[in-house]
Amino acid sequence: ELAVVKSQIRLAPGVVALADRDRVVQILGNFISNALRHSPQGSSVLIGASRTGSLVELSVRDAGPGLSAEQLGQVFERFYRLDAARSRGEGGAGIGLAIVRALAEAMGGRAWAESHGSGDGSTFRVSLPAALRQ
């Protein structure tokens, strides 16, 4: 059963990254899929984009249980799953975020996660080189 969540997208005007469009869609798809899976029904998933200097940052914030410091250190590792008791069909193979990290690095960026404390969700971020202003 798919949880129903509200989504909000906040984008700054003129935010353009030098990146492969299909790979960015893949990264955001992974972040959003994970956020929906870990957020309680009726909660919000926030999607944002901003530019800081020479970088564009994309973010997806969920309303899930949050991540411990140990989980934050491992969540982008291959085959790591937050709930090892879940089957692959329910929780994936544990390679999505490892692929996200590899894609971000291949495009000259990086990916990371932040947690807002127990029960206050997590934010997954990717930064990519920004396009020069025209």
PDB file of C-alpha atoms in Angstrom:
ATOM      1  CA  GLU A   1       0.000   0.000   0.000  1.00  0.00           C
ATOM      2  CA  LEU A   2       1.365   3.400  -0.987  1.00  0.00           C
ATOM      3  CA  ALA A   3       1.367   6.053   1.700  1.00  0.00           C
ATOM      4  CA  VAL A   4      -0.329   9.299   0.764  1.00  0.00           C
ATOM      5  CA  VAL A   5       1.920  12.278   1.362  1.00  0.00           C
ATOM      6  CA  LYS A   6       1.720  15.911   0.465  1.00  0.00           C
ATOM      7  CA  SER A   7       4.576  17.287  -1.615  1.00  0.00           C
ATOM      8  CA  GLN A   8       5.885  20.779  -1.993  1.00  0.00           C
ATOM      9  CA  ILE A   9       8.488  21.822  -4.510  1.00  0.00           C
ATOM     10  CA  ARG A  10      10.447  25.000  -3.866  1.00  0.00           C
ATOM     11  CA  LEU A  11      12.677  26.079  -6.725  1.00  0.00           C
ATOM     12  CA  ALA A  12      14.638  29.263  -7.064  1.00  0.00           C
ATOM     13  CA  PRO A  13      14.383  30.962 -10.462  1.00  0.00           C
ATOM     14  CA  GLY A  14      17.391  30.527 -12.745  1.00  0.00           C
ATOM     15  CA  VAL A  15      18.840  27.499 -10.947  1.00  0.00           C
ATOM     16  CA  VAL A  16      20.630  25.541 -13.684  1.00  0.00           C
ATOM     17  CA  ALA A  17      23.196  22.792 -13.130  1.00  0.00           C
ATOM     18  CA  LEU A  18      25.835  21.470 -15.526  1.00  0.00           C
ATOM     19  CA  ALA A  19      24.663  17.873 -15.309  1.00  0.00           C
ATOM     20  CA  ASP A  20      23.179  14.975 -17.225  1.00  0.00           C
ATOM     21  CA  ARG A  21      19.412  15.521 -17.064  1.00  0.00           C
ATOM     22  CA  ASP A  22      18.574  11.796 -16.992  1.00  0.00           C
ATOM     23  CA  ARG A  23      21.018  11.157 -14.149  1.00  0.00           C
ATOM     24  CA  VAL A  24      19.594  14.062 -12.125  1.00  0.00           C
ATOM     25  CA  VAL A  25      16.106  12.618 -12.627  1.00  0.00           C
ATOM     26  CA  GLN A  26      17.456   9.245 -11.447  1.00  0.00           C
ATOM     27  CA  ILE A  27      18.983  10.833  -8.328  1.00  0.00           C
ATOM     28  CA  LEU A  28      15.823  12.748  -7.429  1.00  0.00           C
ATOM     29  CA  GLY A  29      13.686   9.686  -8.162  1.00  0.00           C
ATOM     30  CA  ASN A  30      15.716   7.675  -5.674  1.00  0.00           C
ATOM     31  CA  PHE A  31      15.559  10.396  -3.021  1.00  0.00           C
ATOM     32  CA  ILE A  32      11.792  10.863  -3.490  1.00  0.00           C
ATOM     33  CA  SER A  33      11.061   7.125  -3.526  1.00  0.00           C
ATOM     34  CA  ASN A  34      12.964   6.677  -0.264  1.00  0.00           C
ATOM     35  CA  ALA A  35      11.247   9.711   1.295  1.00  0.00           C
ATOM     36  CA  LEU A  36       7.809   8.355   0.409  1.00  0.00           C
ATOM     37  CA  ARG A  37       8.709   4.933   1.783  1.00  0.00           C
ATOM     38  CA  HIS A  38       9.900   6.308   5.128  1.00  0.00           C
ATOM     39  CA  SER A  39       7.361   9.112   5.705  1.00  0.00           C
ATOM     40  CA  PRO A  40       4.136   8.513   7.638  1.00  0.00           C
ATOM     41  CA  GLN A  41       0.863   8.757   5.766  1.00  0.00           C
ATOM     42  CA  GLY A  42      -0.400  12.338   5.581  1.00  0.00           C
ATOM     43  CA  SER A  43       3.041  13.879   6.115  1.00  0.00           C
ATOM     44  CA  SER A  44       4.930  16.144   3.714  1.00  0.00           C
ATOM     45  CA  VAL A  45       7.957  15.530   1.500  1.00  0.00           C
ATOM     46  CA  LEU A  46       9.744  18.781   0.632  1.00  0.00           C
ATOM     47  CA  ILE A  47      11.759  19.075  -2.584  1.00  0.00           C
ATOM     48  CA  GLY A  48      14.005  22.075  -3.147  1.00  0.00           C
ATOM     49  CA  ALA A  49      16.711  23.565  -5.326  1.00  0.00           C
ATOM     50  CA  SER A  50      19.041  26.479  -4.704  1.00  0.00           C
ATOM     51  CA  ARG A  51      22.245  27.966  -6.021  1.00  0.00           C
ATOM     52  CA  THR A  52      25.150  28.912  -3.789  1.00  0.00           C
ATOM     53  CA  GLY A  53      28.155  30.323  -5.620  1.00  0.00           C
ATOM     54  CA  SER A  54      29.301  27.787  -8.187  1.00  0.00           C
ATOM     55  CA  LEU A  55      27.035  24.980  -6.951  1.00  0.00           C
ATOM     56  CA  VAL A  56      23.411  23.961  -7.381  1.00  0.00           C
ATOM     57  CA  GLU A  57      21.974  22.009  -4.460  1.00  0.00           C
ATOM     58  CA  LEU A  58      18.931  19.764  -4.766  1.00  0.00           C
ATOM     59  CA  SER A  59      17.296  18.435  -1.616  1.00  0.00           C
ATOM     60  CA  VAL A  60      14.520  16.077  -0.550  1.00  0.00           C
ATOM     61  CA  ARG A  61      13.331  16.191   3.060  1.00  0.00           C
ATOM     62  CA  ASP A  62      11.144  13.480   4.524  1.00  0.00           C
ATOM     63  CA  ALA A  63       9.093  13.311   7.714  1.00  0.00           C
ATOM     64  CA  GLY A  64      10.332   9.859   8.702  1.00  0.00           C
ATOM     65  CA  PRO A  65      11.989   8.686  11.894  1.00  0.00           C
ATOM     66  CA  GLY A  66      15.349  10.272  11.090  1.00  0.00           C
ATOM     67  CA  LEU A  67      18.781   8.662  10.959  1.00  0.00           C
ATOM     68  CA  SER A  68      21.280   7.982  13.715  1.00  0.00           C
ATOM     69  CA  ALA A  69      24.891   9.151  13.364  1.00  0.00           C
ATOM     70  CA  GLU A  70      25.877   5.557  12.538  1.00  0.00           C
ATOM     71  CA  GLN A  71      23.197   5.315   9.826  1.00  0.00           C
ATOM     72  CA  LEU A  72      24.277   8.665   8.338  1.00  0.00           C
ATOM     73  CA  GLY A  73      27.792   7.257   7.983  1.00  0.00           C
ATOM     74  CA  GLN A  74      26.604   4.125   6.201  1.00  0.00           C
ATOM     75  CA  VAL A  75      23.481   5.047   4.244  1.00  0.00           C
ATOM     76  CA  PHE A  76      25.395   5.635   0.960  1.00  0.00           C
ATOM     77  CA  GLU A  77      27.335   2.341   1.230  1.00  0.00           C
ATOM     78  CA  ARG A  78      26.509  -0.515  -1.166  1.00  0.00           C
ATOM     79  CA  PHE A  79      23.951  -3.019   0.131  1.00  0.00           C
ATOM     80  CA  TYR A  80      23.230  -0.995   3.278  1.00  0.00           C
ATOM     81  CA  ARG A  81      19.544  -1.066   4.228  1.00  0.00           C
ATOM     82  CA  LEU A  82      18.076   0.795   7.199  1.00  0.00           C
ATOM     83  CA  ASP A  83      15.877  -2.160   8.096  1.00  0.00           C
ATOM     84  CA  ALA A  84      17.829  -5.328   7.353  1.00  0.00           C
ATOM     85  CA  ALA A  85      14.786  -7.415   8.322  1.00  0.00           C
ATOM     86  CA  ARG A  86      12.809  -6.161   5.306  1.00  0.00           C
ATOM     87  CA  SER A  87      12.878  -8.235   2.166  1.00  0.00           C
ATOM     88  CA  ARG A  88      14.420  -6.837  -0.995  1.00  0.00           C
ATOM     89  CA  GLY A  89      10.937  -6.529  -2.466  1.00  0.00           C
ATOM     90  CA  GLU A  90       9.822  -4.321   0.416  1.00  0.00           C
ATOM     91  CA  GLY A  91      12.957  -2.301   1.016  1.00  0.00           C
ATOM     92  CA  GLY A  92      15.116  -2.555  -2.091  1.00  0.00           C
ATOM     93  CA  ALA A  93      18.541  -4.076  -2.563  1.00  0.00           C
ATOM     94  CA  GLY A  94      20.444  -1.343  -0.747  1.00  0.00           C
ATOM     95  CA  ILE A  95      22.248   0.000  -3.807  1.00  0.00           C
ATOM     96  CA  GLY A  96      20.135   3.047  -4.721  1.00  0.00           C
ATOM     97  CA  LEU A  97      21.997   5.582  -2.609  1.00  0.00           C
ATOM     98  CA  ALA A  98      25.374   4.103  -3.563  1.00  0.00           C
ATOM     99  CA  ILE A  99      24.403   4.684  -7.196  1.00  0.00           C
ATOM    100  CA  VAL A 100      23.265   8.224  -6.327  1.00  0.00           C
ATOM    101  CA  ARG A 101      26.662   8.981  -4.800  1.00  0.00           C
ATOM    102  CA  ALA A 102      28.522   7.554  -7.815  1.00  0.00           C
ATOM    103  CA  LEU A 103      26.356   9.540 -10.267  1.00  0.00           C
ATOM    104  CA  ALA A 104      26.828  12.778  -8.318  1.00  0.00           C
ATOM    105  CA  GLU A 105      30.601  12.308  -8.181  1.00  0.00           C
ATOM    106  CA  ALA A 106      30.755  11.428 -11.904  1.00  0.00           C
ATOM    107  CA  MET A 107      29.106  14.805 -12.635  1.00  0.00           C
ATOM    108  CA  GLY A 108      31.572  16.700 -10.406  1.00  0.00           C
ATOM    109  CA  GLY A 109      29.299  16.889  -7.370  1.00  0.00           C
ATOM    110  CA  ARG A 110      28.599  15.049  -4.155  1.00  0.00           C
ATOM    111  CA  ALA A 111      25.666  13.523  -2.258  1.00  0.00           C
ATOM    112  CA  TRP A 112      25.032  13.389   1.478  1.00  0.00           C
ATOM    113  CA  ALA A 113      22.316  13.089   4.103  1.00  0.00           C
ATOM    114  CA  GLU A 114      21.445  15.067   7.214  1.00  0.00           C
ATOM    115  CA  SER A 115      19.132  14.073  10.033  1.00  0.00           C
ATOM    116  CA  HIS A 116      17.059  16.462  12.076  1.00  0.00           C
ATOM    117  CA  GLY A 117      16.895  14.322  15.184  1.00  0.00           C
ATOM    118  CA  SER A 118      14.880  11.331  16.216  1.00  0.00           C
ATOM    119  CA  GLY A 119      11.392  11.499  14.747  1.00  0.00           C
ATOM    120  CA  ASP A 120      12.039  14.713  12.813  1.00  0.00           C
ATOM    121  CA  GLY A 121      12.988  13.292   9.411  1.00  0.00           C
ATOM    122  CA  SER A 122      16.045  13.419   7.195  1.00  0.00           C
ATOM    123  CA  THR A 123      17.213  15.510   4.258  1.00  0.00           C
ATOM    124  CA  PHE A 124      19.062  13.984   1.329  1.00  0.00           C
ATOM    125  CA  ARG A 125      21.108  16.418  -0.752  1.00  0.00           C
ATOM    126  CA  VAL A 126      23.132  16.480  -3.929  1.00  0.00           C
ATOM    127  CA  SER A 127      25.300  19.376  -5.088  1.00  0.00           C
ATOM    128  CA  LEU A 128      26.326  19.808  -8.715  1.00  0.00           C
ATOM    129  CA  PRO A 129      28.334  22.415 -10.626  1.00  0.00           C
ATOM    130  CA  ALA A 130      26.173  25.381 -11.599  1.00  0.00           C
ATOM    131  CA  ALA A 131      25.896  26.643 -15.153  1.00  0.00           C
ATOM    132  CA  LEU A 132      27.418  30.060 -15.803  1.00  0.00           C
ATOM    133  CA  ARG A 133      24.883  32.863 -15.828  1.00  0.00           C
ATOM    134  CA  GLN A 134      24.016  34.072 -19.313  1.00  0.00           C
TER     135      GLN A 134
END
